[in-house]
XYZ file of C-alpha atoms in Angstrom:
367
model
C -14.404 126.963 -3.259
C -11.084 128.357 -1.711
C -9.765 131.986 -1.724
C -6.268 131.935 -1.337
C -4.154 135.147 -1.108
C -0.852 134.815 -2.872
C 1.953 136.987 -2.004
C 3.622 137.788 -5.250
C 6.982 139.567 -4.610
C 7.822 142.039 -7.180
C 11.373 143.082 -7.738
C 11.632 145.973 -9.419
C 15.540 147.028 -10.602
C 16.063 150.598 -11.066
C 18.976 151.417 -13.256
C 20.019 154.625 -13.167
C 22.763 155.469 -16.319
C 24.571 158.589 -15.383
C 25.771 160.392 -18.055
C 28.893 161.049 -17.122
C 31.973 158.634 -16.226
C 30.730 157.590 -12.864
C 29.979 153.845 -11.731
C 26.455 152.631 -12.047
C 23.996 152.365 -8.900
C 21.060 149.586 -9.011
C 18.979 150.145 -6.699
C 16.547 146.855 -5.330
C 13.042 147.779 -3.938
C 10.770 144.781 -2.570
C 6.916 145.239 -3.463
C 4.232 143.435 -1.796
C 1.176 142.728 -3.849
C -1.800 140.704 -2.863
C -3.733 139.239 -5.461
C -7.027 136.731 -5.278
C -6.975 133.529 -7.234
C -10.218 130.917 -7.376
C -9.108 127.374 -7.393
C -11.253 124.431 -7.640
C -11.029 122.065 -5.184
C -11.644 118.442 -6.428
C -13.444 116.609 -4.362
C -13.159 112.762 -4.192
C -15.904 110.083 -3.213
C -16.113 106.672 -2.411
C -18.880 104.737 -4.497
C -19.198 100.953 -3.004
C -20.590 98.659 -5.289
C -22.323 95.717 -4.236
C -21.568 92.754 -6.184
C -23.535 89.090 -5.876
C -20.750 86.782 -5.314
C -21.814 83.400 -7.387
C -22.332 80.406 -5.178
C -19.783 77.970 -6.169
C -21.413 74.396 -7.373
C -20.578 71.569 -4.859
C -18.575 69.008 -6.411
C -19.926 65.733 -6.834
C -18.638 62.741 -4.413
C -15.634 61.472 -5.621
C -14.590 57.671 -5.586
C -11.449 55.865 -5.888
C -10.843 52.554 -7.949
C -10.102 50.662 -4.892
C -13.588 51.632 -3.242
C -15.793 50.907 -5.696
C -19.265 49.821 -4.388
C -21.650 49.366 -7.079
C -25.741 47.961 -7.011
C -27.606 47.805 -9.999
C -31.704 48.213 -9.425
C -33.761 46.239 -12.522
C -37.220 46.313 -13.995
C -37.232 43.019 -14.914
C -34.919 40.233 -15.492
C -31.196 39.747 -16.589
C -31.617 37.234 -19.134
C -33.826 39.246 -21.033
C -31.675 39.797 -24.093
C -32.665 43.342 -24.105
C -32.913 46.242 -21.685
C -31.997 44.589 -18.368
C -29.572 42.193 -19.723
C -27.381 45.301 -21.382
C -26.824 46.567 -17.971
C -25.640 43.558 -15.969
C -23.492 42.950 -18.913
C -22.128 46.777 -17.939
C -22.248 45.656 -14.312
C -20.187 42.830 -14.976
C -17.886 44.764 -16.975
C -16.928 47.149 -14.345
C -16.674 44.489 -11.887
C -13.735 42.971 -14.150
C -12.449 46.196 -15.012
C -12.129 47.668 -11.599
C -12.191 44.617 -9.383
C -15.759 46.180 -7.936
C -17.730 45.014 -5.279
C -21.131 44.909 -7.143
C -24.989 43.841 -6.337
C -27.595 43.480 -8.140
C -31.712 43.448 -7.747
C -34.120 42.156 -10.575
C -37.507 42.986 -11.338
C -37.982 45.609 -8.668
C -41.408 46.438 -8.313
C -42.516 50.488 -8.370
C -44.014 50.454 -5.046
C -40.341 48.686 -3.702
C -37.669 51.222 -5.556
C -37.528 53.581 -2.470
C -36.756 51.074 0.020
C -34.391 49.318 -2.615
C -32.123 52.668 -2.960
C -32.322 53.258 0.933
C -31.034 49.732 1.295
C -28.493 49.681 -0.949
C -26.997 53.137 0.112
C -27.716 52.244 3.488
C -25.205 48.980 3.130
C -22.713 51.486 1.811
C -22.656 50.658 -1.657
C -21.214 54.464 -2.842
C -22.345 54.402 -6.296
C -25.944 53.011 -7.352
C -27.598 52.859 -10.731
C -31.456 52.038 -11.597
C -32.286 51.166 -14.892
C -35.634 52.905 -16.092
C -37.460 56.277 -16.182
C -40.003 55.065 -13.329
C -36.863 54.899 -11.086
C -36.562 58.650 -11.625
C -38.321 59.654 -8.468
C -37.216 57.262 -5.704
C -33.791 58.266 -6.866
C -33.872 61.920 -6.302
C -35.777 61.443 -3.022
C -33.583 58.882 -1.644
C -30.469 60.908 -2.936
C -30.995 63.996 -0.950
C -30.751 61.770 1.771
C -27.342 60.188 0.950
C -25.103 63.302 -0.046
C -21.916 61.046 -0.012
C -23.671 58.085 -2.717
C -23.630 58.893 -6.082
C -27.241 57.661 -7.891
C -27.287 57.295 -11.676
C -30.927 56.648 -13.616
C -30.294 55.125 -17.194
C -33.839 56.745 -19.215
C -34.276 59.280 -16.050
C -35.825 62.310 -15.835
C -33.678 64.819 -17.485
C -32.462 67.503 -14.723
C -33.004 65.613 -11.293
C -31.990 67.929 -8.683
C -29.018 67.200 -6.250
C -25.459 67.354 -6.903
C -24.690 63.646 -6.417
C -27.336 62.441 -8.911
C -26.886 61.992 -12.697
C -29.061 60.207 -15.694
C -27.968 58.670 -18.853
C -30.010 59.247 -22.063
C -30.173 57.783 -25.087
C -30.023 59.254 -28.967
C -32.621 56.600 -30.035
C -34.600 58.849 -32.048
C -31.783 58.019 -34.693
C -32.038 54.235 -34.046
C -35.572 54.669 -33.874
C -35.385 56.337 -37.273
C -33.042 53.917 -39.111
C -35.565 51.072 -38.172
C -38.096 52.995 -39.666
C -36.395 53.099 -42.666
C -35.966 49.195 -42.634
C -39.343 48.049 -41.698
C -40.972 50.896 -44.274
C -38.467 49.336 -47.296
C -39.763 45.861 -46.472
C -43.388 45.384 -45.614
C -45.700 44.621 -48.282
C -48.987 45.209 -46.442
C -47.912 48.699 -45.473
C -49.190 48.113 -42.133
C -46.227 48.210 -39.324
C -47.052 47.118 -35.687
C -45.088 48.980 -32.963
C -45.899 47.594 -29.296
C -44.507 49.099 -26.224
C -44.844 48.316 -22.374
C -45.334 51.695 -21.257
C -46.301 55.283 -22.759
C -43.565 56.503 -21.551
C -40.820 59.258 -23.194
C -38.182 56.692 -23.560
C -40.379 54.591 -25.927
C -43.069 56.961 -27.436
C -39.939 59.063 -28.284
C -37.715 56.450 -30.967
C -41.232 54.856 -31.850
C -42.586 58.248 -33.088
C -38.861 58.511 -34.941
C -39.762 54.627 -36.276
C -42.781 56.434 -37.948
C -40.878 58.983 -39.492
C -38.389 56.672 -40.545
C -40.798 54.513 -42.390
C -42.785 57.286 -43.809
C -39.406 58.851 -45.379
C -39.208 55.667 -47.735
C -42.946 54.840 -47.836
C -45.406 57.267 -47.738
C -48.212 54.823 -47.895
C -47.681 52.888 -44.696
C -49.326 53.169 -41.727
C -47.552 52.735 -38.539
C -49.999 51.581 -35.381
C -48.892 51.880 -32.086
C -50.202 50.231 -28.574
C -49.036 49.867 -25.360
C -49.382 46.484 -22.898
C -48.685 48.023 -19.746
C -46.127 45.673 -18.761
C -42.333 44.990 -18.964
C -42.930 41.251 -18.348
C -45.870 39.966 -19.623
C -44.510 37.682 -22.308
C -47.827 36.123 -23.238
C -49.889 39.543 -22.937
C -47.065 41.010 -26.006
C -47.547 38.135 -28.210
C -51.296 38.729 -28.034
C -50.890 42.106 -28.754
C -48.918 41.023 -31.832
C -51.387 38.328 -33.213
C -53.790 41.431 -32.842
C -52.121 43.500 -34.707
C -50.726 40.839 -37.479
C -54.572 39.877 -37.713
C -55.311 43.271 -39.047
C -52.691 42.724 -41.901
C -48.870 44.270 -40.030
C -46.490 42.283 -41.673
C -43.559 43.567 -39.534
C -43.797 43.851 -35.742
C -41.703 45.991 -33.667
C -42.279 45.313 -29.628
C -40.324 47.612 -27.220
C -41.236 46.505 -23.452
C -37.803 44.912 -22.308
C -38.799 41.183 -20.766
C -41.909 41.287 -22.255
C -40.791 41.701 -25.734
C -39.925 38.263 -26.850
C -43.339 37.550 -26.737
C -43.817 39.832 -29.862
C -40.846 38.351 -32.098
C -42.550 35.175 -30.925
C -45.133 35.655 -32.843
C -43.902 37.060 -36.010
C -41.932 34.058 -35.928
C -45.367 31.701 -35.803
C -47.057 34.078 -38.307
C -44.131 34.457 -40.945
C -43.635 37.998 -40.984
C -41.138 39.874 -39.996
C -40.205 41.251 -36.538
C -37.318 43.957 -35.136
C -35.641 43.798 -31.930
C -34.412 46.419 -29.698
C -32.283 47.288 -26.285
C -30.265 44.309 -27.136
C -29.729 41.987 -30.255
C -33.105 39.596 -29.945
C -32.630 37.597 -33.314
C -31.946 34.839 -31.124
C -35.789 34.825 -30.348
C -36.810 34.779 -34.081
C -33.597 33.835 -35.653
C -35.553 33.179 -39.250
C -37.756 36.733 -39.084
C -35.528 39.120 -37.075
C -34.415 42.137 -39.726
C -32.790 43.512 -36.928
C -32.517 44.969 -33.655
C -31.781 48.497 -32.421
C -28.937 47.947 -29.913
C -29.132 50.719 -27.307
C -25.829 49.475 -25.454
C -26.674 50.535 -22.234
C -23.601 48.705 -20.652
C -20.777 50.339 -22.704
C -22.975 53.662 -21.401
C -22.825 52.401 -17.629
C -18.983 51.480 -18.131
C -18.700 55.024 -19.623
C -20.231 56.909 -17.010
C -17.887 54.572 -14.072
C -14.981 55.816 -16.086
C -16.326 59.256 -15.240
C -16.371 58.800 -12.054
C -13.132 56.810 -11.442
C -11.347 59.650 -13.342
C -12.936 62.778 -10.893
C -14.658 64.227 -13.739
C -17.915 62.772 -13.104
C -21.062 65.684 -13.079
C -24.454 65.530 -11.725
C -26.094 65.921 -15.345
C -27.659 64.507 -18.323
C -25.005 61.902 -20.043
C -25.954 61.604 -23.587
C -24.835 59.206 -25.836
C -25.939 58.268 -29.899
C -24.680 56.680 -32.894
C -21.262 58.612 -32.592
C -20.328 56.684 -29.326
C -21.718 53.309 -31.081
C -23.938 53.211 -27.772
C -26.814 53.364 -29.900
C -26.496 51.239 -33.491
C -27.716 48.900 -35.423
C -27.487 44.817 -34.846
C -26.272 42.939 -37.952
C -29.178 40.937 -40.113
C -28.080 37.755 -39.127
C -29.987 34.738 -40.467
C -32.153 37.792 -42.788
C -28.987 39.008 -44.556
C -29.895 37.075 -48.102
C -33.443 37.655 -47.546
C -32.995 41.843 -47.438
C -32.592 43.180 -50.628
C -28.782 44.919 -51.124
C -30.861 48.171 -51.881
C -32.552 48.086 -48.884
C -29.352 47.626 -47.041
C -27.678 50.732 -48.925
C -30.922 53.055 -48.110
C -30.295 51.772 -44.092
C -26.752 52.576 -44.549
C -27.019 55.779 -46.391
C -29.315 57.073 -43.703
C -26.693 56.317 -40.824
C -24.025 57.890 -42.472
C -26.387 61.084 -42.639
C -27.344 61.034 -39.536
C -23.292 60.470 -38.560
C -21.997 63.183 -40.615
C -24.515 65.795 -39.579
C -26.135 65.862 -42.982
C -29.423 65.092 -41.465
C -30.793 65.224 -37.687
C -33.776 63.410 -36.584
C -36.160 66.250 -35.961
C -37.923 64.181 -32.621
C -35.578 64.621 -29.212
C -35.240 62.619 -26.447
C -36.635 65.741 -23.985
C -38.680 65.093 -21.416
């Protein structure tokens, strides 16, 4: 509080009237009067707020068209007609389309992937892609270590951490589904074989989906599922599928990339029927083949180089599905006349579901 004394001058004008004819006299006294008035003083104050600036996100290494570098790490071989083969076919594609320098390495064994990305980077190959879940760790070890190479894992573990490492994942729980739906319209037996290398996500995933799939048109089958341990062993799937065909499965479905010939192999001996996958395998069972779930993970390769060419590549989880015809369905081939049409229309009615949003596969591709 303040006490301030304010002078307030007073003029007080006397006016005296005479009554008779003479000329007025004003007369001016000054008064002096001191009064008190209370004023509130405001009183100002500084708050300082801390605030958390957010870190901004390093950008991912950029490369141009002219500098491309590109190796390609493989669990088994290129001729496969399946998994590996999709991705040299990618490989090769970039290579045309962006006159890349490109290397590849088949068949790499687990033990060998760390020393195979080291190499590679080491070499100065600036962008580097392995093909396969079990390439998940090596990658994000060996990336942290080469900041300036960009490492992309088709299958990998969703959410590696670095910010010059990406993976590319795959919708199959809707091809996985749609095959369902064909193998559970056209065995007889109701007993479906599905046989996969590993128990891993990227195949227990779409073969839980195949289940589904077939159970949504045929409640009565039974859908068994085994596992070789193997992406190779040609002769160790086809005994897995004379197993199961023994036990009455009229339609085998083998998922373990080089090794699954061996399965459509035997369908083809046994006369029943057998589904491909990764690729377009009919050519392994051209008389048995339904189909094959394509999983077109060269477009998605090609797709993800475009990223980076363009500058708007991101260390994250590249997901792809029927919409981006990465994932679809192979035509029936030599099996056409033998499907019936209204097993055809249930296949394509279920696509265009899936397609249109009408219906999502209720089994994800998390992990």
């Amino acid at each position: 509080m303040k006490k301030i004394a304010v002078v307030m001058m007073a003029i007080v004008m006397v006016l005296g009237l005479a009554l008779t004819a003479c000329q007025p006299q004003t007369v001016v006294q000054t008064v002096e009067v001191e009064k008190t008035v209370v004023v509130e003083k405001a009183v100002e104050k500084t708050v300082v707020v801390e605030v958390e600036k957010p870190a901004e996100a390093a950008e991912a290494p950029k490369v141009a068209p002219g500098e491309l570098r590109i190796a390609l790490l493989l669990d088994g071989p290129i001729n496969d007609q399946g998994w590996n083969q999709g991705a040299y076919d990618g490989l090769a594609a970039v290579k045309t389309k962006y006159l890349a320098d490109v290397a590849y390495s088949e068949s790499v064994a687990r033990a060998d992937m760390e020393a195979a990305f080291t190499d590679y980077a080491a070499r100065g190959y600036n962008i580097i892609f392995a093909h396969g879940f079990e390439f998940s760790d090596a990658a994000e070890k060996v990336a942290a270590q080469f900041p300036d190479t960009i490492f992309v894992v088709t299958h990998g573990k969703a959410g590696l951490t670095g910010d010059n490492i990406a993976t590319i994942q795959y919708e199959e729980e809707q091809i996985g589904f749609l095959l369902g739906i064909l193998a559970g319209k056209m065995t007889k037996s109701n007993k479906v074989a599905a046989i996969g290398g590993y128990e891993i996500p990227p195949i227990a995933i779409p073969f839980k989906a195949f289940e589904l799939g077939a159970k949504e048109v045929n409640p009565n089958v039974a859908v068994s599922i085994s596992w070789i341990d193997s992406w190779t062993d040609i002769a160790k799937m086809k005994e897995a599928a004379n197993a199961a065909i023994a036990t009455g499965a009229d339609v085998i479905f083998p998922v373990a990339s080089g090794a699954s010939p061996g399965g459509l192999y035997a369908a083809a001996e046994a006369g029943v029927w057998g589904i491909g996958y990764s690729g377009d395998q009919y050519i392994f069972a051209p008389d048995v083949t339904l189909s094959s779930g394509i999983v077109d993970t060269g477009l998605s390769i090609e797709l993800v180089v475009d990223e980076i060419v363009n500058g708007t590549f991101k260390a994250t989880d590249y997901w792809y599905g029927l919409k981006d015809n990465v994932v679809r369905l192979a035509p029936y081939h030599n099996t056409e006349d033998k499907i019936p049409q209204d097993v055809k229309d249930t296949v394509a009615e279920w696509t265009q579901k899936i397609l249109s949003g009408e219906y999502e596969v209720p089994i994800k591709m998390e992990f």
